Amino acid sequence: MPTTAGVIARLVSSAGIDRVFGLPGGEVLLLIDELRRAGVEFVLMRHEANAGIAAAVYGKLRGQPGVVLTTLGPGAANLMLPLGSAYLDQEPLLAISAQIPDELPASHTHQRLPLHDVYRPVTKYVATVTAQNAAHVVPHALAACMERPFGAAYITLSAREAMKPAADVMPAASTPLDALDRSAVSAEAARSLADKLSRAKRPLVVVGLGIDPANAGRLRAWLNAWNLPVAVTPKVKGIVDETASNFVGVAGGMAADDVVCGALHAADVLIGVGLDPVEVDKLWHAELPIDWVLDTPNVGGVAGILPAGVALVDHTAFLQTIGALPPPAMWDAPFEAFQLHRRQLLHDRSGASGVMWPGDIVESLAAALPPDTIVTTDVGSHKYLFGQYWPSRHPATFWMSNGLSGMGYGLSAAIGARLARPDATVLAAVGDGGFSMNAQELESAERVGAPFITVVLEDGSYSLIKLSQENKALPPYGVDFGPIDTVAMATSCGVEALRTTSPDELASAAARAARTRRSLVVAVPVDYHDYRRMF
């Protein structure tokens, strides 16, 4: 009879999951070994938070839950960052950790934490796995992660329970409930919106995190056929071609945000297709009249939330219907002034010496790397820069922590992305503050065969916070740090590295790394004051 750990491993494997990310601990060794026996690779990372982020990105790119495995106590406590990120950024993540056996006396408090109570508010499903319920709990946890909006599930397993003979009863194949037929309401919503657009002079479509990338083709066909101006929120960059003439910008707190928000306020019809306010750090989503086109609730609580009076549609049916209609009007670049202003900010060079203009970093890398390059960013001023100006052209090729905005995301996400898409070029854009938090994961990437390019923008500070202090007329305090040798840190992890202030050298090095499929770290000194010119 298989052990509980064996049943869990078999269920994970049968769900098509071939990798589990994490760190080992004595209480989860049996489960790690059973995963190995089931053909599921254990990807050893150097911190549980990084493992969870990598797992979530890996899972979402593969269309399945990512899985992170940790020990109890401190290992489990380190899961708050990836679980919080998965909750707010709609990434499917199953977290499994060890826990103190329930049968031990309450006085045994060593490494005992109320983990279920802590993680229940940011997960869709929480449970304790036992020998009797493993065949029920694991499939339910995996399914909960994939219920839209995507999110996290958390289950615990004690070392004692892992060793027990399990009730080896595989769950019967369930008959899924028929999806609610929204065809009629979707078609009516499409015709109603088309009628409203026939009277619009400055319509603007804002596409958000709630759109399924599988609908990218239908969405693009509609927007392009009608020449509709379109903006996106950061985590859905690439759902439309951002080099197209009808692209207005990225809405959601990135660089040039005042310009893009100006366009939003200038629109006479604002359409939110899959728009989720979880990415928006201002209140325009609540203050402006929006025609919501949602097929899943937005992030909020276990079941999600809906704007008042909004009925869900089926995006596929909606886009098929509206895409088949003739354009009700012609819109000749109604946001051209905003588009021009946005582009100008990227080239408003300061002329500072000994550094690279941030806009040149984006443009030189975009010219050197393939258009389907997957870009991940950390959190900081560089995130605002790349979030607005990286010219994403393909769905699911841009990844950042935005709903949560947690540092440490960039390198970890790059590992998950590279393992999920082994043929893709992956670029991680990080600041020197974030890089110093988890640069050791470069060794993890080399060890597991996930090479990628990293550009580290060096300004010796948490510049985004420093700029905020200046805006509040506060002195710079607690935001500056001493220089960290990015090149030495990278080479100590076995990765080629260089420092440059030349856009041409940056582009040449990045192109060579992409061509040879080798890891590369490029340190680029920047002046934090330059960010202000674009923000």
Coordinates of C-alpha atoms in Angstrom, one line a residue:
M1 CA 0.0 0.0 0.0
P2 CA 1.5 3.4 -0.9
T3 CA 2.3 6.0 1.7
T4 CA 0.5 9.4 1.8
A5 CA 3.6 11.0 0.3
G6 CA 3.4 8.5 -2.5
V7 CA -0.2 9.2 -3.2
I8 CA 0.5 13.0 -3.3
A9 CA 3.4 12.5 -5.7
R10 CA 1.3 10.3 -8.0
L11 CA -1.5 12.9 -8.1
V12 CA 0.9 15.7 -8.8
S13 CA 2.5 13.7 -11.7
S14 CA -0.9 12.6 -13.1
A15 CA -1.9 16.3 -13.3
G16 CA 0.9 16.8 -15.8
I17 CA 3.2 18.6 -13.4
D18 CA 6.8 17.7 -14.1
R19 CA 8.6 20.1 -11.8
V20 CA 8.2 21.2 -8.1
F21 CA 10.3 24.1 -6.9
G22 CA 11.4 24.5 -3.3
L23 CA 13.9 23.9 -0.5
P24 CA 14.3 20.6 1.4
G25 CA 13.8 20.0 5.1
G26 CA 13.8 16.9 7.2
E27 CA 10.0 16.8 7.3
V28 CA 9.5 16.7 3.6
L29 CA 12.3 14.4 2.5
L30 CA 10.0 11.4 2.0
L31 CA 7.7 13.5 -0.3
I32 CA 10.7 14.8 -2.3
D33 CA 11.8 11.2 -2.8
E34 CA 8.4 10.1 -3.8
L35 CA 8.2 13.0 -6.3
R36 CA 11.5 11.8 -7.8
R37 CA 10.1 8.2 -8.1
A38 CA 7.1 9.6 -9.9
G39 CA 9.2 11.5 -12.4
V40 CA 8.7 14.9 -11.0
E41 CA 11.9 17.0 -10.8
F42 CA 12.6 18.9 -7.6
V43 CA 14.1 22.3 -8.6
L44 CA 16.3 23.3 -5.7
M45 CA 16.3 27.1 -5.1
R46 CA 18.1 29.2 -2.5
H47 CA 15.0 30.8 -0.8
E48 CA 11.4 29.6 -0.5
A49 CA 10.0 33.0 -1.7
N50 CA 12.1 32.7 -4.9
A51 CA 11.0 29.1 -5.4
G52 CA 7.3 30.1 -5.1
I53 CA 7.6 32.9 -7.6
A54 CA 9.5 30.7 -10.1
A55 CA 6.9 28.0 -9.6
A56 CA 3.9 30.4 -10.2
V57 CA 5.4 31.8 -13.5
Y58 CA 6.4 28.3 -14.6
G59 CA 2.9 27.0 -14.0
K60 CA 1.0 29.9 -15.6
L61 CA 3.1 29.7 -18.8
R62 CA 2.4 26.0 -19.0
G63 CA -1.3 26.4 -18.2
Q64 CA -1.3 24.5 -15.0
P65 CA -0.6 25.1 -11.3
G66 CA 3.0 25.8 -10.3
V67 CA 4.0 23.8 -7.2
V68 CA 6.3 25.0 -4.4
L69 CA 7.4 22.7 -1.5
T70 CA 8.9 23.7 1.8
T71 CA 9.5 22.5 5.3
L72 CA 7.6 23.7 8.3
G73 CA 8.3 26.7 10.5
P74 CA 10.6 29.2 8.8
G75 CA 10.3 27.5 5.4
A76 CA 6.5 27.8 5.5
A77 CA 6.7 31.3 6.8
N78 CA 8.7 32.4 3.8
L79 CA 5.8 31.5 1.5
M80 CA 3.9 34.8 2.2
L81 CA 5.5 36.7 -0.6
P82 CA 4.8 34.2 -3.4
L83 CA 1.3 33.3 -2.1
G84 CA 0.5 37.0 -1.8
S85 CA 1.8 37.6 -5.3
A86 CA -0.2 34.7 -6.7
Y87 CA -3.3 36.0 -5.0
L88 CA -3.1 39.6 -6.3
D89 CA -1.4 38.9 -9.7
Q90 CA -3.6 35.9 -10.7
E91 CA -0.9 33.3 -10.9
P92 CA -1.8 29.6 -10.2
L93 CA 0.3 28.3 -7.3
L94 CA -0.1 25.3 -5.1
A95 CA 2.1 25.6 -1.9
I96 CA 2.8 22.5 0.1
S97 CA 4.6 22.7 3.4
A98 CA 5.3 20.5 6.4
Q99 CA 3.6 21.1 9.7
I100 CA 3.7 19.9 13.3
P101 CA 1.6 16.7 13.6
D102 CA -1.9 17.5 15.0
E103 CA -1.6 14.7 17.5
L104 CA 1.3 16.2 19.4
P105 CA 0.4 18.0 22.6
A106 CA -0.4 21.7 22.4
S107 CA 2.6 22.4 24.7
H108 CA 4.9 21.3 21.8
T109 CA 5.2 24.8 20.3
H110 CA 8.7 24.4 18.7
Q111 CA 8.3 25.7 15.0
R112 CA 4.5 25.6 15.4
L113 CA 2.8 28.4 13.6
P114 CA -0.9 28.9 12.8
L115 CA -0.2 28.5 9.1
H116 CA -3.7 27.8 7.9
D117 CA -5.0 30.9 9.7
V118 CA -2.2 33.0 8.2
Y119 CA -2.6 31.9 4.6
R120 CA -6.4 31.3 4.4
P121 CA -7.1 35.0 3.5
V122 CA -4.8 35.0 0.5
T123 CA -5.6 31.5 -0.9
K124 CA -8.6 29.8 -2.5
Y125 CA -8.2 26.5 -0.6
V126 CA -6.5 25.5 2.6
A127 CA -6.4 21.9 4.0
T128 CA -4.4 19.4 6.0
V129 CA -3.4 16.3 4.1
T130 CA -3.8 13.0 5.9
A131 CA -3.6 9.4 4.9
Q132 CA -7.3 9.2 4.6
N133 CA -8.0 12.4 2.6
A134 CA -4.9 12.8 0.3
A135 CA -6.7 11.5 -2.8
H136 CA -9.4 14.1 -2.2
V137 CA -7.4 17.1 -1.0
V138 CA -4.7 17.3 -3.6
P139 CA -7.0 17.3 -6.7
H140 CA -9.2 19.9 -5.1
A141 CA -6.2 22.1 -4.3
L142 CA -4.9 21.9 -7.8
A143 CA -8.3 22.7 -9.3
A144 CA -8.7 25.7 -7.0
C145 CA -5.6 27.3 -8.4
M146 CA -7.0 27.1 -11.9
E147 CA -10.4 28.6 -11.1
R148 CA -10.4 32.1 -12.6
P149 CA -9.2 34.5 -11.4
F150 CA -6.2 32.3 -10.9
G151 CA -4.7 32.1 -7.4
A152 CA -3.1 30.0 -4.8
A153 CA -3.9 27.0 -2.7
Y154 CA -2.1 25.9 0.5
I155 CA -1.9 22.4 2.0
T156 CA 0.2 21.0 4.9
L157 CA 1.5 17.6 5.5
S158 CA 3.2 16.3 8.7
A159 CA 6.2 14.0 8.5
R160 CA 4.3 11.4 10.5
E161 CA 1.3 11.5 8.1
A162 CA 3.6 11.3 5.1
M163 CA 4.8 7.9 6.1
K164 CA 1.5 6.4 6.9
P165 CA -0.1 3.9 4.5
A166 CA -2.7 5.9 2.5
A167 CA -6.2 5.1 1.5
D168 CA -5.2 4.4 -2.1
V169 CA -8.5 5.4 -3.6
M170 CA -8.0 7.6 -6.6
P171 CA -10.7 10.1 -7.0
A172 CA -13.3 9.2 -9.6
A173 CA -13.2 11.3 -12.8
S174 CA -15.6 14.0 -12.0
T175 CA -18.1 15.3 -14.6
P176 CA -17.5 19.0 -14.8
L177 CA -20.5 21.2 -14.3
D178 CA -21.7 22.7 -17.6
A179 CA -20.3 26.1 -18.0
L180 CA -23.0 28.8 -17.8
D181 CA -24.1 29.6 -21.3
R182 CA -23.4 33.3 -21.7
S183 CA -23.7 33.3 -25.5
A184 CA -26.9 35.4 -25.7
V185 CA -25.8 38.0 -23.1
S186 CA -22.3 38.2 -24.8
A187 CA -23.8 38.8 -28.2
E188 CA -26.2 41.4 -26.8
A189 CA -23.3 43.1 -25.0
A190 CA -21.3 43.2 -28.2
R191 CA -24.1 44.8 -30.2
S192 CA -24.8 47.3 -27.5
L193 CA -21.2 48.4 -27.3
A194 CA -21.0 48.6 -31.1
D195 CA -24.0 50.9 -31.0
K196 CA -22.4 53.1 -28.4
L197 CA -19.1 53.3 -30.3
S198 CA -21.0 54.5 -33.4
R199 CA -21.5 57.8 -31.5
A200 CA -18.0 58.0 -30.0
K201 CA -15.3 60.4 -31.1
R202 CA -12.5 59.3 -28.7
P203 CA -13.0 55.7 -27.6
L204 CA -10.3 53.9 -25.8
V205 CA -10.1 50.2 -25.0
V206 CA -8.1 49.2 -21.8
V207 CA -7.2 45.5 -21.7
G208 CA -6.4 44.0 -18.3
L209 CA -5.3 40.9 -16.5
G210 CA -8.7 39.2 -16.8
I211 CA -8.3 38.5 -20.5
D212 CA -7.3 34.9 -21.4
P213 CA -4.2 35.0 -23.7
A214 CA -6.0 32.4 -25.9
N215 CA -8.3 35.3 -27.0
A216 CA -5.4 37.5 -28.1
G217 CA -6.0 36.7 -31.8
R218 CA -9.7 37.6 -31.6
L219 CA -9.0 40.7 -29.6
R220 CA -6.4 41.9 -32.1
A221 CA -8.6 41.2 -35.1
W222 CA -11.4 43.3 -33.6
L223 CA -9.2 46.2 -32.5
N224 CA -7.2 46.3 -35.8
A225 CA -10.2 46.0 -38.1
W226 CA -11.9 48.9 -36.3
N227 CA -8.6 50.8 -35.7
L228 CA -9.6 51.2 -32.1
P229 CA -7.2 53.0 -29.8
V230 CA -6.0 50.6 -27.1
A231 CA -4.1 50.6 -23.8
V232 CA -3.1 47.7 -21.6
T233 CA -2.3 47.2 -17.9
P234 CA 1.3 46.0 -17.2
K235 CA 0.8 42.3 -16.6
V236 CA -1.0 41.8 -19.9
K237 CA 1.6 43.5 -22.0
G238 CA 1.9 41.7 -25.4
I239 CA -1.8 40.9 -25.6
V240 CA -1.7 43.5 -28.4
D241 CA 1.2 44.6 -30.5
E242 CA 2.7 47.6 -28.7
T243 CA 4.4 48.7 -31.9
A244 CA 1.1 49.2 -33.7
S245 CA -0.2 52.7 -34.5
N246 CA -3.3 52.3 -32.4
F247 CA -1.4 51.5 -29.2
V248 CA -1.8 54.4 -26.7
G249 CA 0.3 53.1 -23.7
V250 CA 0.4 51.2 -20.5
A251 CA -2.1 52.2 -17.8
G252 CA -1.3 51.3 -14.3
G253 CA 1.3 53.4 -12.6
M254 CA 4.2 53.0 -15.0
A255 CA 6.5 55.7 -16.4
A256 CA 4.6 58.5 -18.3
D257 CA 1.6 57.6 -16.1
D258 CA 0.3 61.2 -16.2
V259 CA 0.3 61.1 -20.0
V260 CA -1.6 57.8 -20.2
C261 CA -4.0 58.9 -17.5
G262 CA -4.6 62.0 -19.5
A263 CA -5.7 59.9 -22.4
L264 CA -8.0 57.9 -20.2
H265 CA -9.7 61.1 -19.0
A266 CA -9.9 62.4 -22.5
A267 CA -11.8 59.3 -23.8
D268 CA -15.5 59.7 -24.3
V269 CA -16.0 55.9 -24.2
L270 CA -13.7 53.9 -22.0
I271 CA -14.0 50.1 -22.4
G272 CA -12.4 47.8 -19.9
V273 CA -11.9 44.3 -21.4
G274 CA -10.7 42.1 -18.6
L275 CA -9.7 45.2 -16.7
D276 CA -8.8 44.4 -13.1
P277 CA -8.1 47.3 -10.7
V278 CA -5.7 45.2 -8.8
E279 CA -3.0 46.6 -11.1
V280 CA -4.1 50.2 -10.8
D281 CA -2.5 52.4 -8.1
K282 CA -4.8 55.4 -8.8
L283 CA -8.5 55.8 -8.6
W284 CA -9.5 56.4 -12.2
H285 CA -11.0 52.9 -12.3
A286 CA -13.6 54.1 -9.8
E287 CA -14.0 57.7 -10.9
L288 CA -14.3 57.3 -14.7
P289 CA -17.3 55.7 -16.4
I290 CA -16.2 52.4 -17.7
D291 CA -18.0 49.9 -19.9
W292 CA -16.8 46.7 -18.3
V293 CA -16.4 43.6 -20.5
L294 CA -15.5 40.9 -18.0
D295 CA -15.8 37.1 -18.2
T296 CA -14.4 36.4 -14.7
P297 CA -14.6 38.3 -11.4
N298 CA -11.7 40.6 -10.5
V299 CA -9.3 39.8 -7.7
G300 CA -10.8 40.3 -4.2
G301 CA -11.6 37.7 -1.6
V302 CA -12.1 34.0 -2.3
A303 CA -14.8 34.4 -4.9
G304 CA -13.5 37.7 -6.5
I305 CA -15.5 40.9 -6.9
L306 CA -17.5 42.6 -9.7
P307 CA -18.2 46.2 -10.4
A308 CA -21.7 47.2 -9.4
G309 CA -24.3 46.2 -12.0
V310 CA -21.9 44.3 -14.2
A311 CA -22.9 41.0 -15.7
L312 CA -20.2 38.5 -16.8
V313 CA -19.9 37.7 -20.5
D314 CA -17.9 35.1 -22.4
H315 CA -15.0 36.9 -23.9
T316 CA -14.7 34.4 -26.8
A317 CA -18.4 34.8 -27.8
F318 CA -18.2 38.6 -27.2
L319 CA -15.2 39.0 -29.5
Q320 CA -16.5 36.7 -32.1
T321 CA -19.8 38.7 -32.3
I322 CA -18.3 42.2 -32.2
G323 CA -15.4 41.2 -34.6
A324 CA -18.0 40.1 -37.2
L325 CA -19.7 43.5 -37.2
P326 CA -18.6 46.3 -39.5
P327 CA -16.8 49.2 -37.9
P328 CA -19.5 51.6 -36.7
A329 CA -17.3 54.7 -37.2
M330 CA -13.8 55.8 -38.2
W331 CA -11.3 57.1 -35.6
D332 CA -8.4 58.9 -37.0
A333 CA -5.7 58.8 -34.2
P334 CA -7.8 60.7 -31.6
F335 CA -5.0 60.2 -29.0
E336 CA -2.1 61.2 -31.3
A337 CA -0.9 64.0 -29.0
F338 CA -0.7 61.7 -26.0
Q339 CA 1.1 59.0 -28.0
L340 CA 3.7 61.6 -29.2
H341 CA 4.2 62.9 -25.7
R342 CA 4.7 59.4 -24.4
R343 CA 7.3 58.6 -27.0
Q344 CA 9.1 62.0 -26.4
L345 CA 9.6 61.2 -22.7
L346 CA 11.7 58.2 -23.6
H347 CA 14.1 60.4 -25.5
D348 CA 14.3 63.4 -23.2
R349 CA 18.0 62.8 -22.4
S350 CA 19.6 64.6 -19.5
G351 CA 23.2 64.4 -20.9
A352 CA 24.6 63.1 -17.5
S353 CA 28.1 61.7 -17.9
G354 CA 29.3 58.3 -16.7
V355 CA 25.9 56.7 -16.9
M356 CA 23.5 55.4 -19.5
W357 CA 20.2 57.1 -20.3
P358 CA 17.5 54.7 -19.2
G359 CA 15.6 55.0 -22.4
D360 CA 18.7 53.8 -24.3
I361 CA 18.8 50.6 -22.2
V362 CA 15.3 49.7 -23.3
E363 CA 15.8 50.6 -27.0
S364 CA 19.1 48.9 -27.4
L365 CA 17.9 45.7 -25.8
A366 CA 14.7 45.7 -27.8
A367 CA 16.6 46.1 -31.0
A368 CA 19.1 43.4 -30.2
L369 CA 16.8 40.7 -28.9
P370 CA 14.1 38.6 -30.6
P371 CA 10.6 40.2 -30.6
D372 CA 9.2 37.2 -28.7
T373 CA 11.8 37.6 -25.9
I374 CA 10.2 37.0 -22.4
V375 CA 10.9 39.9 -20.1
T376 CA 10.7 39.8 -16.4
T377 CA 11.3 42.8 -14.1
D378 CA 11.9 43.3 -10.4
V379 CA 10.2 46.2 -8.5
G380 CA 11.6 49.7 -8.6
S381 CA 12.1 52.6 -11.0
H382 CA 13.3 50.2 -13.7
K383 CA 9.9 48.4 -13.5
Y384 CA 8.2 51.6 -14.4
L385 CA 10.6 52.1 -17.3
F386 CA 10.3 48.7 -18.8
G387 CA 6.6 48.4 -18.0
Q388 CA 5.8 51.4 -20.1
Y389 CA 8.4 51.3 -22.8
W390 CA 9.4 47.7 -23.5
P391 CA 7.7 47.0 -26.9
S392 CA 5.9 43.8 -26.1
R393 CA 4.5 42.1 -29.3
H394 CA 3.4 38.6 -28.2
P395 CA 1.1 37.4 -25.3
A396 CA 2.6 36.1 -22.1
T397 CA 6.0 37.6 -22.8
F398 CA 6.1 40.2 -20.0
W399 CA 6.1 39.4 -16.3
M400 CA 6.3 41.7 -13.3
S401 CA 4.9 41.7 -9.8
N402 CA 2.3 44.5 -10.0
G403 CA -0.8 43.6 -7.9
L404 CA 1.6 43.0 -5.0
S405 CA 4.7 44.7 -6.3
G406 CA 7.1 42.6 -4.3
M407 CA 10.9 42.9 -4.8
G408 CA 12.8 39.7 -5.6
Y409 CA 10.4 38.8 -8.5
G410 CA 12.6 39.5 -11.5
L411 CA 15.3 36.8 -11.2
S412 CA 13.0 34.2 -9.8
A413 CA 10.4 34.7 -12.5
A414 CA 13.1 34.5 -15.2
I415 CA 14.1 31.0 -13.9
G416 CA 10.4 29.9 -14.0
A417 CA 9.9 31.4 -17.5
R418 CA 13.1 29.9 -18.9
L419 CA 12.2 26.4 -17.7
A420 CA 8.7 26.7 -19.0
R421 CA 9.8 28.0 -22.4
P422 CA 13.2 26.4 -22.9
D423 CA 13.5 27.7 -26.5
A424 CA 12.7 31.3 -25.6
T425 CA 15.2 34.2 -24.9
V426 CA 14.6 35.5 -21.4
L427 CA 15.6 38.9 -20.2
A428 CA 15.5 39.9 -16.5
A429 CA 15.5 43.7 -15.9
V430 CA 16.4 44.4 -12.2
G431 CA 17.7 47.2 -10.1
D432 CA 20.8 46.9 -7.9
G433 CA 18.7 46.9 -4.8
G434 CA 16.6 44.0 -5.9
F435 CA 19.6 42.2 -7.4
S436 CA 21.4 42.1 -4.1
M437 CA 18.3 40.4 -2.5
N438 CA 18.6 37.2 -4.5
A439 CA 21.5 37.3 -6.9
Q440 CA 22.5 33.9 -5.6
E441 CA 19.7 32.4 -7.7
L442 CA 21.9 32.9 -10.7
E443 CA 23.7 29.8 -9.5
S444 CA 20.3 28.0 -9.3
A445 CA 19.6 29.0 -12.9
E446 CA 22.9 27.6 -14.1
R447 CA 22.5 24.4 -12.1
V448 CA 19.1 23.6 -13.5
G449 CA 19.8 24.6 -17.1
A450 CA 17.9 27.9 -17.3
P451 CA 20.2 30.5 -18.7
F452 CA 18.9 34.0 -19.2
I453 CA 20.2 37.6 -19.7
T454 CA 20.1 40.0 -16.7
V455 CA 20.5 43.7 -17.0
V456 CA 21.1 45.4 -13.6
L457 CA 20.4 49.1 -13.5
E458 CA 22.8 50.5 -10.9
D459 CA 22.1 53.8 -9.0
G460 CA 23.1 52.8 -5.5
S461 CA 19.7 53.5 -4.0
Y462 CA 16.1 52.5 -3.7
S463 CA 15.5 55.2 -6.3
L464 CA 11.7 54.9 -6.5
I465 CA 11.4 55.6 -2.8
K466 CA 14.1 58.3 -3.0
L467 CA 12.1 60.1 -5.6
S468 CA 9.1 59.9 -3.4
Q469 CA 11.0 61.4 -0.6
E470 CA 12.0 64.3 -2.8
N471 CA 8.4 64.8 -3.9
K472 CA 7.5 65.1 -0.2
A473 CA 10.3 67.5 0.4
L474 CA 12.0 65.0 2.7
P475 CA 15.7 64.4 3.0
P476 CA 17.1 61.2 1.4
Y477 CA 17.2 58.9 4.4
G478 CA 17.3 55.1 4.6
V479 CA 17.4 54.7 0.8
D480 CA 21.1 54.8 -0.2
F481 CA 23.5 51.9 0.0
G482 CA 27.1 51.2 -0.8
P483 CA 28.2 49.9 -4.2
I484 CA 27.8 46.2 -4.7
D485 CA 30.1 44.6 -7.3
T486 CA 27.5 43.2 -9.7
V487 CA 30.1 41.7 -12.0
A488 CA 31.9 39.9 -9.2
M489 CA 28.6 38.6 -7.8
A490 CA 27.6 37.2 -11.1
T491 CA 31.0 35.6 -11.9
S492 CA 31.0 34.0 -8.5
C493 CA 27.9 32.2 -9.6
G494 CA 29.5 31.0 -12.8
V495 CA 27.9 33.6 -15.0
E496 CA 29.7 35.9 -17.5
A497 CA 29.3 39.5 -16.7
L498 CA 30.4 43.0 -17.7
R499 CA 29.7 46.7 -16.8
T500 CA 29.1 49.2 -19.6
T501 CA 27.7 52.7 -20.3
S502 CA 27.6 52.1 -24.0
P503 CA 24.3 51.2 -25.6
D504 CA 26.1 49.5 -28.5
E505 CA 28.1 47.3 -26.2
L506 CA 25.0 46.4 -24.2
A507 CA 23.2 45.5 -27.4
S508 CA 26.1 43.5 -28.8
A509 CA 26.6 41.5 -25.6
A510 CA 22.9 40.8 -25.2
A511 CA 22.6 39.6 -28.9
R512 CA 25.6 37.3 -28.4
A513 CA 24.2 35.8 -25.3
A514 CA 20.8 35.2 -26.9
R515 CA 22.5 33.6 -30.0
T516 CA 24.7 31.3 -27.9
R517 CA 22.0 30.6 -25.3
R518 CA 24.2 31.4 -22.4
S519 CA 23.6 33.4 -19.2
L520 CA 24.9 37.0 -19.1
V521 CA 24.7 39.8 -16.5
V522 CA 25.3 43.3 -17.6
A523 CA 25.7 46.1 -15.0
V524 CA 24.6 49.5 -16.3
P525 CA 25.2 52.6 -14.2
V526 CA 22.3 55.1 -14.3
D527 CA 21.5 58.4 -12.7
Y528 CA 18.3 58.1 -10.6
H529 CA 17.4 61.7 -11.4
D530 CA 16.9 60.6 -15.0
Y531 CA 13.9 58.6 -14.0
R532 CA 12.1 61.8 -12.9
R533 CA 12.2 63.1 -16.4
M534 CA 10.1 60.1 -17.6
F535 CA 7.9 59.8 -14.5

